[in-house]
Coordinates of C-alpha atoms and ligand atoms in Angstrom, one line a residue:
Chain U
M25 CA 0.0 0.0 0.0
N26 CA 1.3 3.4 -1.0
I27 CA -0.1 5.2 2.1
S28 CA 1.7 8.3 1.2
A29 CA -0.1 8.5 -2.1
I30 CA -3.5 8.0 -0.5
K31 CA -2.7 10.7 2.0
S32 CA -1.5 13.0 -0.8
I33 CA -4.6 12.6 -2.9
Y34 CA -6.9 13.0 0.2
V35 CA -5.1 16.1 1.5
Y36 CA -5.0 17.6 -2.0
E37 CA -8.7 17.0 -2.6
M38 CA -9.6 18.4 0.9
A39 CA -7.5 21.4 0.2
R40 CA -9.6 22.2 -2.8
F41 CA -12.6 22.0 -0.5
F42 CA -11.2 24.2 2.2
R43 CA -10.0 26.8 -0.4
T44 CA -13.7 27.4 -1.1
L45 CA -14.8 26.8 2.4
A46 CA -17.1 29.8 2.6
Q47 CA -18.9 28.5 -0.5
S48 CA -18.8 24.9 0.7
F49 CA -20.2 26.0 4.0
L50 CA -22.6 28.7 3.0
S51 CA -24.6 27.0 0.2
P52 CA -25.8 24.0 2.3
V53 CA -26.6 26.3 5.2
L54 CA -28.5 28.7 3.0
S55 CA -30.5 26.0 1.2
T56 CA -31.3 24.4 4.5
C57 CA -32.7 27.6 5.8
L58 CA -34.7 28.0 2.6
Y59 CA -36.1 24.5 3.0
F60 CA -37.1 25.2 6.5
V61 CA -38.8 28.5 5.6
V62 CA -40.7 26.9 2.7
F63 CA -41.5 23.4 3.9
G64 CA -41.1 23.7 7.6
T65 CA -42.8 27.0 8.2
A66 CA -45.0 27.8 5.3
I67 CA -46.3 24.3 4.5
G68 CA -45.5 22.7 7.8
S69 CA -47.8 25.0 9.7
R70 CA -50.7 23.3 7.9
I71 CA -49.4 19.9 8.7
D72 CA -49.6 19.0 12.3
T73 CA -47.3 16.0 12.9
V74 CA -46.1 13.1 10.9
D75 CA -45.9 9.9 12.8
G76 CA -46.0 11.9 16.0
V77 CA -43.1 14.2 15.0
S78 CA -43.5 17.9 14.1
Y79 CA -43.2 18.4 10.4
G80 CA -40.3 20.7 10.7
A81 CA -38.3 18.1 12.6
F82 CA -39.6 15.3 10.4
I83 CA -38.0 16.8 7.3
V84 CA -34.5 17.2 8.9
P85 CA -33.3 13.6 8.2
G86 CA -34.6 13.8 4.6
L87 CA -33.0 17.2 4.1
I88 CA -29.6 15.9 5.2
M89 CA -29.9 12.8 3.1
L90 CA -30.9 14.9 0.1
S91 CA -27.8 17.0 0.4
V92 CA -25.5 14.3 1.3
M93 CA -26.5 12.1 -1.6
T94 CA -26.2 14.8 -4.2
Q95 CA -23.1 16.3 -2.7
S96 CA -21.3 12.9 -2.5
T97 CA -22.1 12.0 -6.1
S98 CA -21.1 15.4 -7.5
N99 CA -18.0 15.8 -5.4
A100 CA -16.7 12.3 -6.2
S101 CA -17.6 12.4 -9.9
F102 CA -16.1 15.8 -10.3
G103 CA -13.0 14.9 -8.3
I104 CA -11.9 12.2 -10.7
Y105 CA -13.5 13.6 -13.9
F106 CA -11.6 16.9 -13.5
P107 CA -8.1 15.4 -13.8
K108 CA -9.3 13.5 -16.8
F109 CA -10.6 16.6 -18.3
I110 CA -7.6 18.9 -17.8
G111 CA -5.1 16.0 -18.4
T112 CA -3.5 15.9 -15.0
I113 CA -4.6 12.2 -14.8
Y114 CA -1.3 11.4 -16.5
E115 CA 0.4 11.8 -13.2
L116 CA -2.0 9.4 -11.4
L117 CA -1.5 6.8 -14.2
S118 CA 2.3 7.0 -14.1
A119 CA 2.5 7.0 -10.3
P120 CA 3.3 3.9 -8.3
V121 CA -0.3 3.6 -7.1
N122 CA -2.9 1.0 -7.8
F123 CA -6.5 1.7 -8.5
L124 CA -7.6 0.9 -5.0
E125 CA -5.4 3.6 -3.6
I126 CA -6.8 6.1 -6.0
V127 CA -10.3 5.2 -5.1
I128 CA -9.6 5.4 -1.3
G129 CA -8.0 8.9 -1.8
Y130 CA -10.8 10.4 -4.0
V131 CA -13.8 8.6 -2.5
G132 CA -12.5 9.2 1.0
A133 CA -12.2 12.9 0.4
A134 CA -15.6 13.2 -1.3
A135 CA -17.2 11.3 1.5
T136 CA -15.6 13.4 4.1
K137 CA -16.8 16.6 2.4
S138 CA -20.4 15.5 2.2
M139 CA -20.3 14.2 5.7
F140 CA -19.1 17.6 6.8
I141 CA -22.0 19.2 4.9
G142 CA -24.5 16.8 6.4
L143 CA -23.3 17.7 9.9
V144 CA -23.5 21.4 9.1
I145 CA -27.1 21.0 7.9
L146 CA -27.9 19.1 11.1
A147 CA -26.3 21.8 13.2
T148 CA -28.3 24.5 11.3
S149 CA -31.5 22.7 11.8
F150 CA -31.1 22.9 15.5
F151 CA -31.7 26.6 15.2
F152 CA -35.2 25.9 13.7
V153 CA -36.6 22.9 15.4
D154 CA -36.2 20.8 18.5
I155 CA -34.7 17.4 17.7
T156 CA -33.3 14.7 19.8
I157 CA -31.5 11.9 18.1
Q158 CA -32.6 8.7 19.6
H159 CA -29.9 6.4 18.1
P160 CA -26.9 8.6 17.5
F161 CA -24.6 5.8 16.6
A162 CA -27.0 4.4 14.1
M163 CA -27.4 7.9 12.8
I164 CA -23.6 8.3 12.2
A165 CA -23.4 4.8 10.7
F166 CA -26.2 5.5 8.2
L167 CA -24.7 8.9 7.4
T168 CA -21.3 7.4 6.9
L169 CA -22.5 4.6 4.7
T170 CA -24.6 6.9 2.6
C171 CA -21.6 9.3 2.1
L172 CA -19.4 6.4 1.2
S173 CA -21.7 4.6 -1.2
F174 CA -22.8 7.7 -3.1
S175 CA -19.2 8.8 -3.3
L176 CA -18.4 5.4 -4.8
L177 CA -21.3 5.9 -7.2
G178 CA -20.0 9.4 -8.1
F179 CA -16.5 8.0 -8.7
I180 CA -17.9 5.5 -11.2
I181 CA -19.9 8.2 -12.9
G182 CA -16.7 10.3 -13.1
I183 CA -14.7 7.5 -14.7
W184 CA -17.5 6.7 -17.1
A185 CA -18.4 10.3 -18.2
G186 CA -16.8 11.5 -21.4
N187 CA -18.0 15.0 -21.1
F188 CA -19.7 17.5 -18.7
E189 CA -23.2 16.6 -19.9
Q190 CA -22.7 13.0 -19.1
L191 CA -21.3 14.0 -15.8
Q192 CA -24.5 15.8 -14.9
L193 CA -26.8 13.2 -16.6
I194 CA -27.1 10.5 -13.9
P195 CA -27.4 12.9 -11.0
L196 CA -30.0 14.9 -12.8
L197 CA -32.1 12.1 -14.3
V198 CA -31.7 9.4 -11.7
I199 CA -30.5 10.5 -8.3
T200 CA -32.4 13.7 -7.8
P201 CA -35.8 12.2 -8.8
L202 CA -35.2 9.1 -6.7
V203 CA -34.2 11.2 -3.7
F204 CA -37.1 13.6 -4.0
L205 CA -39.6 10.7 -4.4
G206 CA -37.8 8.7 -1.7
G207 CA -39.7 10.3 1.1
S208 CA -37.4 13.2 2.0
F209 CA -40.3 15.5 2.7
Y210 CA -43.2 13.1 3.4
S211 CA -43.9 9.7 5.0
I212 CA -44.7 6.9 2.6
S213 CA -47.8 6.2 4.7
M214 CA -49.1 9.5 3.5
L215 CA -49.3 8.2 -0.1
P216 CA -52.2 6.2 -1.7
P217 CA -51.7 2.4 -1.4
I218 CA -50.7 1.9 -5.1
W219 CA -48.0 4.6 -4.8
Q220 CA -46.8 3.1 -1.5
T221 CA -46.1 -0.1 -3.4
I222 CA -44.4 1.6 -6.3
T223 CA -42.3 3.7 -4.0
L224 CA -40.9 0.5 -2.4
F225 CA -38.9 -0.1 -5.6
N226 CA -37.0 3.1 -5.0
P227 CA -33.8 2.2 -3.1
V228 CA -33.5 5.6 -1.6
V229 CA -36.6 5.1 0.4
Y230 CA -34.8 2.5 2.5
L231 CA -31.9 4.9 3.2
I232 CA -34.0 7.8 4.2
S233 CA -36.3 5.6 6.3
G234 CA -33.4 4.1 8.1
F235 CA -31.8 7.4 8.7
R236 CA -35.1 8.9 10.0
W237 CA -35.5 5.9 12.3
S238 CA -32.2 6.8 13.9
F239 CA -33.6 10.2 14.8
F240 CA -37.2 9.4 15.8
G241 CA -37.3 5.6 16.3
E242 CA -40.1 5.5 13.6
A243 CA -39.6 4.1 10.1
D244 CA -41.5 3.4 6.9
V245 CA -39.7 0.2 6.5
D246 CA -37.9 -2.1 8.9
V247 CA -34.4 -0.8 9.9
T248 CA -32.8 -4.1 9.1
I249 CA -34.0 -3.9 5.5
S250 CA -32.6 -0.4 5.4
L251 CA -29.2 -1.6 6.6
I252 CA -29.2 -4.4 4.1
A253 CA -30.2 -2.0 1.3
I254 CA -27.4 0.5 2.1
G255 CA -24.9 -2.3 2.7
G256 CA -25.9 -4.0 -0.6
F257 CA -25.7 -0.7 -2.5
T258 CA -22.2 -0.1 -1.2
L259 CA -21.1 -3.6 -2.1
L260 CA -22.6 -3.2 -5.6
C261 CA -20.6 0.0 -6.2
M262 CA -17.4 -1.6 -4.9
A263 CA -18.0 -4.5 -7.3
V264 CA -18.4 -2.2 -10.2
I265 CA -15.2 -0.4 -9.2
W266 CA -13.4 -3.7 -8.9
W267 CA -14.5 -4.5 -12.4
I268 CA -13.2 -1.1 -13.7
F269 CA -10.0 -1.8 -11.9
K270 CA -9.6 -5.2 -13.6
T271 CA -10.5 -4.1 -17.1
G272 CA -8.9 -0.7 -17.0
Y273 CA -12.3 0.6 -18.4
K274 CA -11.9 4.1 -19.7
I275 CA -8.8 4.8 -17.7
R276 CA -5.8 3.4 -19.6
S277 CA -5.9 3.3 -23.4
Chain H
M9 CA 27.5 0.9 -18.6
S10 CA 24.5 -1.1 -17.4
V11 CA 21.2 -1.1 -19.1
M12 CA 18.6 1.1 -17.4
I13 CA 15.6 0.5 -19.8
K14 CA 15.2 -2.5 -22.0
V15 CA 12.3 -2.3 -24.5
D16 CA 11.8 -5.6 -26.3
N17 CA 9.6 -6.0 -29.4
L18 CA 7.0 -3.5 -28.0
K19 CA 3.8 -3.2 -29.9
K20 CA 0.9 -0.9 -29.3
I21 CA -2.3 -1.1 -31.2
Y22 CA -4.8 1.6 -30.1
G23 CA -8.5 0.8 -29.6
S24 CA -9.1 2.4 -33.0
G25 CA -7.0 -0.4 -34.5
F26 CA -4.1 2.0 -35.3
E27 CA -0.7 0.4 -34.8
A28 CA 1.4 3.1 -33.2
L29 CA 4.3 1.0 -32.2
K30 CA 5.4 -1.9 -34.5
G31 CA 7.7 -4.0 -32.5
V32 CA 10.1 -1.4 -31.0
S33 CA 13.3 -2.7 -29.3
I34 CA 15.8 -0.4 -27.7
E35 CA 18.2 -0.4 -24.8
I36 CA 18.9 2.7 -22.9
K37 CA 22.0 2.8 -20.8
K38 CA 22.2 4.0 -17.2
G39 CA 23.2 7.6 -17.0
E40 CA 23.0 8.5 -20.7
I41 CA 21.0 11.2 -22.4
I42 CA 19.2 9.8 -25.4
A43 CA 17.2 11.9 -27.8
L44 CA 14.4 10.4 -29.8
L45 CA 13.9 12.1 -33.0
G46 CA 10.9 11.7 -35.2
P47 CA 8.2 13.6 -37.1
N48 CA 4.7 14.1 -35.8
G49 CA 2.8 10.9 -35.2
A50 CA 6.0 8.8 -35.2
G51 CA 5.1 7.2 -31.9
K52 CA 7.5 9.0 -29.5
T53 CA 4.8 9.9 -27.0
T54 CA 3.2 6.4 -27.3
L55 CA 6.6 4.8 -26.5
I56 CA 7.1 7.0 -23.5
S57 CA 3.6 6.6 -22.2
T58 CA 3.9 2.9 -22.4
I59 CA 7.1 2.8 -20.4
C60 CA 5.6 5.1 -17.8
G61 CA 2.4 3.1 -17.4
I62 CA -0.1 5.5 -19.0
T63 CA -0.8 3.3 -22.0
V64 CA -1.0 -0.5 -21.9
P65 CA 1.2 -2.3 -24.4
S66 CA -0.4 -4.7 -26.8
S67 CA 2.6 -7.0 -26.7
G68 CA 6.3 -7.1 -25.9
S69 CA 8.0 -6.2 -22.7
V70 CA 9.7 -3.3 -21.0
L71 CA 12.2 -3.6 -18.1
V72 CA 13.2 -0.5 -16.1
G73 CA 16.2 -1.1 -13.8
G74 CA 15.6 -4.8 -14.3
Y75 CA 12.0 -4.7 -13.2
D76 CA 9.0 -5.4 -15.4
I77 CA 6.7 -2.4 -15.9
A78 CA 3.6 -4.6 -15.6
K79 CA 4.5 -7.0 -12.8
D80 CA 6.7 -4.6 -10.7
Y81 CA 5.0 -1.4 -11.7
R82 CA 5.6 0.1 -8.2
H83 CA 9.4 -0.3 -8.6
T84 CA 9.5 0.9 -12.1
R85 CA 7.3 3.9 -11.7
E86 CA 9.0 5.1 -8.5
M87 CA 12.2 5.3 -10.6
I88 CA 10.6 7.4 -13.4
G89 CA 9.8 11.1 -13.7
L90 CA 7.8 12.2 -16.7
V91 CA 7.5 15.7 -18.2
P92 CA 4.5 15.3 -20.6
Q93 CA 4.3 16.9 -24.0
E94 CA 1.1 18.8 -23.2
I95 CA 0.9 21.2 -20.3
A96 CA -1.5 19.7 -17.8
L97 CA -1.8 21.5 -14.5
E98 CA -4.6 22.5 -12.1
P99 CA -5.2 26.2 -12.7
F100 CA -6.1 27.1 -9.2
E101 CA -3.4 25.2 -7.4
A102 CA -0.3 26.9 -6.0
V103 CA 3.0 25.9 -7.5
I104 CA 4.5 24.5 -4.3
S105 CA 1.5 22.4 -3.3
T106 CA 1.2 20.8 -6.7
V107 CA 4.9 19.9 -6.5
R108 CA 4.5 18.5 -3.0
F109 CA 1.5 16.5 -4.2
S110 CA 3.6 14.8 -6.8
R111 CA 6.3 13.8 -4.3
G112 CA 3.7 12.3 -2.0
L113 CA 1.9 10.6 -4.8
F114 CA 5.2 8.8 -5.7
G115 CA 5.4 7.6 -2.1
K116 CA 8.2 9.8 -0.9
P117 CA 8.1 11.5 2.5
R118 CA 7.7 15.2 2.6
N119 CA 11.1 17.0 2.1
D120 CA 10.7 20.8 1.9
A121 CA 14.4 21.4 1.6
Y122 CA 14.6 19.3 -1.5
I123 CA 11.5 20.9 -3.1
E124 CA 13.0 24.3 -2.4
K125 CA 16.2 23.2 -4.1
I126 CA 14.5 22.1 -7.3
L127 CA 12.2 25.2 -7.4
R128 CA 15.2 27.4 -7.0
Q129 CA 17.1 25.5 -9.7
L130 CA 14.2 26.1 -12.1
S131 CA 13.9 29.8 -11.0
L132 CA 10.4 29.1 -9.6
W133 CA 11.1 29.8 -6.0
D134 CA 9.7 33.3 -6.1
K135 CA 6.6 32.0 -7.7
K136 CA 6.1 29.2 -5.2
D137 CA 2.9 30.5 -3.9
A138 CA 1.5 31.7 -7.2
K139 CA -1.5 30.0 -8.7
I140 CA -0.7 28.0 -11.9
R141 CA -3.0 30.2 -13.9
E142 CA -1.0 33.2 -13.1
L143 CA 2.1 31.7 -14.7
S144 CA 3.4 32.1 -18.2
G145 CA 3.6 29.1 -20.5
G146 CA 7.3 28.6 -20.0
M147 CA 6.9 28.8 -16.2
K148 CA 4.2 26.2 -16.4
R149 CA 6.6 23.9 -18.2
R150 CA 9.1 24.4 -15.5
V151 CA 6.5 23.4 -13.0
L152 CA 6.0 20.2 -14.9
I153 CA 9.7 19.6 -14.7
A154 CA 9.7 20.3 -11.0
K155 CA 6.8 17.9 -10.5
A156 CA 8.7 15.2 -12.5
L157 CA 11.8 15.7 -10.4
S158 CA 10.0 16.0 -7.0
H159 CA 10.4 12.3 -6.2
E160 CA 14.1 12.1 -7.1
P161 CA 13.7 9.9 -10.1
Q162 CA 16.5 7.9 -11.6
V163 CA 15.0 8.1 -15.1
L164 CA 13.6 11.3 -16.5
F165 CA 11.5 11.5 -19.6
L166 CA 11.2 14.9 -21.3
D167 CA 8.6 14.8 -24.0
E168 CA 9.3 17.7 -26.3
P169 CA 10.6 19.9 -23.4
T170 CA 11.5 22.9 -25.5
A171 CA 8.1 23.4 -27.3
G172 CA 7.1 27.0 -26.7
V173 CA 10.2 27.7 -24.6
D174 CA 12.5 30.7 -25.1
V175 CA 16.3 30.6 -25.5
E176 CA 17.0 31.4 -21.9
L177 CA 14.7 28.8 -20.4
R178 CA 16.2 26.3 -22.9
K179 CA 19.6 27.0 -21.5
D180 CA 18.4 26.7 -17.9
M181 CA 16.8 23.5 -18.9
W182 CA 19.9 22.1 -20.4
D183 CA 21.8 23.1 -17.2
V184 CA 19.3 21.2 -15.1
V185 CA 19.6 18.2 -17.5
S186 CA 23.4 18.3 -17.3
D187 CA 23.3 18.4 -13.5
L188 CA 20.9 15.5 -13.5
K189 CA 23.1 13.5 -15.8
A190 CA 26.1 14.3 -13.6
S191 CA 24.2 12.8 -10.7
G192 CA 23.6 9.7 -12.7
V193 CA 20.0 10.2 -13.9
T194 CA 19.2 8.6 -17.2
I195 CA 17.4 11.1 -19.5
I196 CA 15.3 10.4 -22.5
L197 CA 14.0 13.3 -24.5
T198 CA 12.0 13.6 -27.6
T199 CA 12.3 16.4 -30.1
H200 CA 11.7 17.5 -33.6
Y201 CA 14.8 19.6 -33.6
I202 CA 18.1 18.0 -34.7
E203 CA 20.2 20.8 -33.2
E204 CA 18.7 20.1 -29.9
A205 CA 19.6 16.4 -30.1
E206 CA 23.1 17.4 -31.3
E207 CA 23.5 19.8 -28.5
I208 CA 22.7 17.6 -25.6
A209 CA 22.4 13.9 -26.4
D210 CA 24.9 11.2 -26.0
R211 CA 23.0 9.0 -28.4
I212 CA 20.3 9.7 -30.9
G213 CA 17.5 7.4 -31.9
V214 CA 15.4 8.1 -35.0
I215 CA 11.8 6.8 -34.9
N216 CA 9.1 7.0 -37.6
H217 CA 5.8 5.2 -38.2
G218 CA 6.2 3.3 -35.0
E219 CA 9.6 1.9 -35.8
I220 CA 13.1 2.7 -34.6
L221 CA 15.1 3.4 -37.8
L222 CA 18.5 4.0 -36.1
V223 CA 20.1 4.4 -32.7
Q224 CA 23.6 5.7 -32.7
E225 CA 26.2 7.4 -30.7
K226 CA 26.1 11.1 -31.5
E227 CA 29.8 11.1 -32.3
T228 CA 29.5 8.4 -34.8
L229 CA 26.6 10.1 -36.4
M230 CA 28.5 13.3 -36.5
Q231 CA 31.4 11.6 -38.3
Q232 CA 29.1 10.4 -40.9
L233 CA 28.0 14.0 -41.1
G234 CA 31.6 15.1 -41.6
Q235 CA 31.0 14.8 -45.4
K236 CA 31.0 18.1 -47.2
Q237 CA 30.1 19.0 -50.7
L238 CA 31.8 21.6 -52.9
R239 CA 29.7 23.0 -55.6
I240 CA 31.5 24.6 -58.6
D241 CA 29.4 26.7 -60.9
L242 CA 30.7 26.9 -64.5
S243 CA 30.4 29.7 -66.9
E244 CA 29.6 27.3 -69.7
P245 CA 27.5 24.1 -69.1
V246 CA 29.2 20.8 -69.9
H247 CA 27.6 17.5 -71.1
S248 CA 29.8 15.3 -69.0
V249 CA 32.6 15.4 -66.4
P250 CA 35.9 15.9 -68.4
D251 CA 38.1 12.7 -68.3
A252 CA 40.9 14.7 -66.8
L253 CA 38.9 15.1 -63.7
A254 CA 37.7 11.5 -63.4
Q255 CA 39.8 10.7 -60.3
Y256 CA 37.7 13.1 -58.2
G257 CA 34.4 11.2 -58.6
L258 CA 32.6 14.4 -59.5
D259 CA 28.8 14.6 -60.0
L260 CA 27.3 16.8 -62.6
A261 CA 24.3 18.9 -61.7
P262 CA 21.3 18.0 -63.9
D263 CA 21.6 21.3 -65.9
G264 CA 25.3 20.7 -66.5
A265 CA 26.1 24.1 -65.1
S266 CA 27.8 22.9 -62.0
L267 CA 30.1 20.2 -60.7
L268 CA 29.6 18.6 -57.2
Y269 CA 32.6 17.3 -55.3
T270 CA 32.0 15.3 -52.1
Y271 CA 34.9 15.2 -49.6
D272 CA 35.6 14.4 -46.0
A273 CA 36.1 17.7 -44.2
T274 CA 37.7 15.9 -41.2
G275 CA 40.4 14.3 -43.4
E276 CA 43.9 15.8 -43.6
R277 CA 43.8 16.3 -47.3
T278 CA 40.5 17.4 -48.9
G279 CA 41.9 17.4 -52.4
I280 CA 40.3 20.8 -53.1
T281 CA 43.5 22.5 -54.1
T282 CA 44.5 20.0 -56.7
L283 CA 41.0 19.8 -58.0
L284 CA 40.8 23.5 -58.6
A285 CA 44.2 23.4 -60.4
D286 CA 43.1 20.5 -62.6
L287 CA 39.9 22.3 -63.3
Q288 CA 41.8 25.2 -64.6
S289 CA 44.1 23.1 -66.8
A290 CA 41.0 21.3 -68.2
G291 CA 40.0 24.7 -69.4
L292 CA 36.9 25.1 -67.3
V293 CA 35.9 28.6 -66.1
M294 CA 34.3 28.9 -62.7
T295 CA 31.9 31.6 -61.8
D296 CA 31.2 30.6 -58.2
I297 CA 32.0 28.0 -55.6
Q298 CA 30.3 27.1 -52.4
T299 CA 30.4 24.4 -49.8
Q300 CA 27.6 22.6 -48.0
Q301 CA 27.7 20.4 -45.0
S302 CA 25.2 17.5 -44.8
S303 CA 23.4 17.8 -41.4
L304 CA 21.7 15.4 -39.2
E305 CA 18.6 16.8 -40.8
D306 CA 19.7 15.4 -44.2
I307 CA 20.4 12.0 -42.7
F308 CA 17.1 12.2 -40.9
V309 CA 15.1 13.2 -43.9
G310 CA 16.9 10.6 -46.0
L311 CA 16.1 7.9 -43.4
V312 CA 12.5 8.9 -43.2
K313 CA 12.1 9.1 -47.0
E314 CA 13.8 5.7 -47.5
K315 CA 11.3 4.0 -45.3
Q316 CA 8.3 5.5 -47.0
Ligands
ATP408 N1 -5.2 7.5 -27.8 C1 -5.0 7.2 -29.1 N2 -5.9 6.5 -29.8 C2 -5.6 6.3 -31.1 N3 -4.5 6.6 -31.8 C3 -3.6 7.3 -31.1 C4 -3.8 7.7 -29.7 N4 -2.7 8.3 -29.3 C5 -1.9 8.4 -30.4 N5 -2.4 7.8 -31.4 C6 -1.8 7.7 -32.8 O1 -0.6 7.1 -32.7 C7 0.4 7.7 -33.5 C8 1.6 8.1 -32.7 O2 1.2 9.1 -31.8 P1 2.3 9.8 -30.8 O3 1.6 10.7 -30.0 O4 3.0 8.7 -30.1 O5 3.3 10.5 -31.8 P2 4.5 11.4 -31.5 O6 5.7 10.8 -32.1 O7 4.6 11.7 -30.1 O8 4.1 12.7 -32.3 P3 4.3 14.3 -32.0 O9 5.7 14.6 -32.4 O10 3.3 15.0 -32.8 O11 4.1 14.5 -30.5 C9 -0.3 8.8 -34.2 O12 -0.7 8.4 -35.5 C10 -1.5 9.1 -33.3 O13 -2.6 9.5 -34.1
MG409 MG1 4.4 13.4 -28.9

């Protein structure tokens, strides 16, 4: 293991993040505030409670998940696409590193960034609503796994993408809709039965539900299923990355 | 001298089906400077990229310092520094941090004193905190060199290092290269410019259409280049070389208006004096004479043409 290389990639990527700290910090805080104003206050005042939780508090886990998933994907995909785009990838390819070390460096950095953003959103939401986290360790575990798996997904997208459109394509067409329809802002039980069934095909539902359980002890689906879902998704991404590693897909000509 | 890089029957067929390297074999000695000379699309960059691990060979083998580039890639890549042909740098990064990054990426512990040394050597020290996008093209190229040297490589590849570089930087660059050579680093550079190869290389390799046409000591090559040609313009065209001048092996220009005499400029007797005297006694009147030296360029163009 070239630990020094992993560290270099990680530190270098994090430096990029800290260079634009204000922006990295400000935009999630701002959008959280907006969500609270719109959903929590304006709409939420007309909704009493969901599963016994005030609507304002109810949306917090969904809001965090929404940001964390999109941030992980975009950070990680951009992180590896950018060197490809400007040509600095030559250095990674000629360095004494293997693909695993590259993945750990880039995905680790992307996951750390989105984790940080998730925690910032959580902290911000304390200003708006009262929340107690019933299962803090489970909360951290879900958050970490989500950051990790979506960063892996982002990395795969970044390797695959041949241009900026493709880079945006999957987040835009797949991830955002799934996340919005995955129960970020509502409980599945609020839907008509037919939609409840359809929604269960959306993998994101399990992640949000599990994460929400760690806050309120209430879930749309069994927590075990949530854990299996997120674990399975992480493994799937790892398998794809392993395949990319084996075949050199789109990395080395 | 021991062999540093041994390329054996290396072939590269790109995904498009194009055969960029057609069985290249070459041995590069430890501590030498070798210049690879070849026209656009010859396969120079492909050869370098393959040795460095950026492109995957289709067949054949490469050993660097005795290690196989596929099996022992960690060993081989640690030994190599690469200055790519195209400038590729992150625009918002500071000079020093990108150089430090390179060092770490190649598995070396942080060493600020060493980084300072190479930045000073490349006249980049006062720009160390500048962002890449604030640098001129020539400075960016120096940053690429600094990055390539950051991990103290034993082999340095310079892929067209003087493209877009002014005379002064070129001189600086050759100073750096000479220092590196003195410290035992093996240097492989590619260029289109023959003078450049003449100026700095120990050996010269000519490559075209994915094949090595020639690899030779520069001295040997230069001796072959010692041939000079004397061109004698005549006031009256002649149909054939007069018999009296047969011993000189003269060539007649197509229009018959000049005679061409080829001689070895490095020899003790060139035979020019007697030729001119004999010319006069043969009754030929000269209007002008000039000499030409065949250059590496001529050899190169000749080689490249021959193969086409
Ligand atoms: N990724 C690629 N896919 C397909 N063909 C390629 C690729 N890279 C290079 N080639 C082709 O391989 C040949 C050799 O290219 P290469 O870049 O090695 O030439 P070169 O000698 O470095 O030329 P130059 O002096 O212009 O830099 C060219 O015909 C080029 O079009
Ligand atoms: Mg080239």
